[in-house]
Amino acid sequence: MAPDGTVRSDNRLNLVILARFDPAALTDETRARAADGVVAYSAICTHQGCPVNMWSKERDGFVCSCHASIFDPRNAAEVIGGPAPRPLAALGLKLKDGVVTVASAFSGRVGATQG
């Protein structure tokens, strides 16, 4: 949703990555936003706005397919490799009647910083 309340359902900036981890493996910051180990992050890279759409088994992180930035989903999507200048924006989640739902807006700017 845009700041003015406009819903933009066809916007690529709405792409989200959902993943489930052992809650004990999450940092405190990440666990506070998670719902029973489920985390949600923007799937738009903070480098140049490409999709974050792969997983690196070796680095244990989400990977941007364009320029190979790698993000640690257990630690607030911190950058652990590549040119991305900042972590992926996170969504706060909660369980409501056993269903994972969004509890808060993105933690920061989605996608690349325009310069």
CSV table of C-alpha atoms in Angstrom, one decimal:
chain,number,residue,atom,x,y,z
A,1,MET,CA,0.0,0.0,0.0
A,2,ALA,CA,1.3,3.4,-0.9
A,3,PRO,CA,1.6,6.1,1.8
A,4,ASP,CA,-1.6,7.6,0.6
A,5,GLY,CA,-3.5,4.3,1.2
A,6,THR,CA,-3.6,3.3,-2.5
A,7,VAL,CA,-3.4,-0.4,-3.0
A,8,ARG,CA,-1.0,-1.4,-5.8
A,9,SER,CA,-1.6,-5.1,-6.3
A,10,ASP,CA,0.1,-5.2,-9.7
A,11,ASN,CA,3.3,-3.5,-8.6
A,12,ARG,CA,6.5,-5.7,-8.6
A,13,LEU,CA,7.6,-4.0,-5.4
A,14,ASN,CA,4.9,-6.1,-3.7
A,15,LEU,CA,7.0,-9.3,-4.2
A,16,VAL,CA,7.7,-10.9,-0.8
A,17,ILE,CA,9.8,-13.8,0.3
A,18,LEU,CA,8.3,-16.1,3.0
A,19,ALA,CA,10.5,-18.7,4.7
A,20,ARG,CA,10.2,-20.8,7.9
A,21,PHE,CA,13.1,-21.4,10.3
A,22,ASP,CA,13.6,-22.8,13.7
A,23,PRO,CA,12.7,-19.8,15.9
A,24,ALA,CA,15.8,-20.5,18.1
A,25,ALA,CA,18.0,-19.9,15.0
A,26,LEU,CA,16.7,-16.3,14.5
A,27,THR,CA,18.3,-13.3,16.0
A,28,ASP,CA,16.3,-11.4,18.6
A,29,GLU,CA,15.4,-8.7,16.1
A,30,THR,CA,14.3,-11.2,13.5
A,31,ARG,CA,12.4,-13.4,16.0
A,32,ALA,CA,10.4,-10.3,17.1
A,33,ARG,CA,9.1,-9.8,13.6
A,34,ALA,CA,8.5,-13.5,12.9
A,35,ALA,CA,5.4,-15.6,13.5
A,36,ASP,CA,6.5,-19.0,14.8
A,37,GLY,CA,9.7,-18.9,12.8
A,38,VAL,CA,8.1,-17.6,9.6
A,39,VAL,CA,9.8,-14.5,8.3
A,40,ALA,CA,8.8,-12.1,5.4
A,41,TYR,CA,11.1,-9.9,3.4
A,42,SER,CA,10.8,-7.8,0.3
A,43,ALA,CA,12.0,-9.8,-2.7
A,44,ILE,CA,13.4,-6.7,-4.3
A,45,CYS,CA,17.2,-6.2,-4.0
A,46,THR,CA,18.5,-3.0,-2.4
A,47,HIS,CA,21.3,-2.8,-5.0
A,48,GLN,CA,19.5,-2.2,-8.3
A,49,GLY,CA,16.0,-3.4,-7.7
A,50,CYS,CA,16.4,-6.9,-9.2
A,51,PRO,CA,14.4,-9.9,-7.8
A,52,VAL,CA,15.8,-11.8,-4.9
A,53,ASN,CA,14.7,-15.2,-6.1
A,54,MET,CA,17.3,-17.8,-5.3
A,55,TRP,CA,18.7,-19.6,-2.2
A,56,SER,CA,22.4,-20.3,-1.6
A,57,LYS,CA,22.8,-23.5,0.3
A,58,GLU,CA,26.5,-22.8,0.8
A,59,ARG,CA,26.0,-19.3,2.2
A,60,ASP,CA,22.6,-20.1,3.8
A,61,GLY,CA,20.9,-17.0,2.4
A,62,PHE,CA,18.7,-15.4,-0.2
A,63,VAL,CA,20.4,-14.4,-3.4
A,64,CYS,CA,19.7,-11.7,-6.0
A,65,SER,CA,19.9,-13.3,-9.4
A,66,CYS,CA,21.3,-10.2,-11.1
A,67,HIS,CA,24.4,-9.2,-9.1
A,68,ALA,CA,24.7,-12.0,-6.5
A,69,SER,CA,24.0,-10.0,-3.4
A,70,ILE,CA,23.3,-12.5,-0.5
A,71,PHE,CA,21.1,-11.8,2.5
A,72,ASP,CA,20.9,-13.6,5.8
A,73,PRO,CA,17.2,-14.3,6.6
A,74,ARG,CA,17.9,-15.4,10.2
A,75,ASN,CA,19.6,-12.0,10.9
A,76,ALA,CA,17.2,-9.3,9.7
A,77,ALA,CA,18.2,-10.0,6.0
A,78,GLU,CA,21.6,-8.4,6.6
A,79,VAL,CA,23.9,-8.3,3.5
A,80,ILE,CA,26.5,-11.1,3.7
A,81,GLY,CA,27.8,-10.8,0.2
A,82,GLY,CA,27.6,-8.8,-3.0
A,83,PRO,CA,27.0,-5.1,-3.7
A,84,ALA,CA,23.7,-4.5,-1.9
A,85,PRO,CA,24.1,-1.5,0.4
A,86,ARG,CA,21.5,-2.5,3.0
A,87,PRO,CA,19.3,-5.3,4.2
A,88,LEU,CA,16.0,-6.3,2.6
A,89,ALA,CA,13.0,-4.6,4.1
A,90,ALA,CA,11.2,-6.9,6.5
A,91,LEU,CA,7.5,-7.3,7.2
A,92,GLY,CA,6.3,-7.9,10.8
A,93,LEU,CA,4.2,-11.0,11.0
A,94,LYS,CA,1.8,-12.5,13.6
A,95,LEU,CA,-0.3,-15.6,14.1
A,96,LYS,CA,-4.1,-14.9,14.0
A,97,ASP,CA,-6.2,-17.9,14.6
A,98,GLY,CA,-3.3,-20.1,13.5
A,99,VAL,CA,-2.8,-18.2,10.3
A,100,VAL,CA,0.3,-16.1,9.5
A,101,THR,CA,-0.8,-12.5,8.8
A,102,VAL,CA,1.0,-9.2,8.3
A,103,ALA,CA,1.4,-7.3,11.6
A,104,SER,CA,3.3,-4.2,10.4
A,105,ALA,CA,4.5,-2.3,7.4
A,106,PHE,CA,7.9,-2.9,5.8
A,107,SER,CA,10.8,-2.1,8.2
A,108,GLY,CA,12.4,0.2,5.6
A,109,ARG,CA,12.5,1.3,2.0
A,110,VAL,CA,11.7,-1.5,-0.5
A,111,GLY,CA,14.1,-1.9,-3.3
A,112,ALA,CA,17.0,0.1,-4.5
A,113,THR,CA,17.8,3.6,-3.4
A,114,GLN,CA,17.3,6.0,-6.2
A,115,GLY,CA,20.2,8.4,-6.6
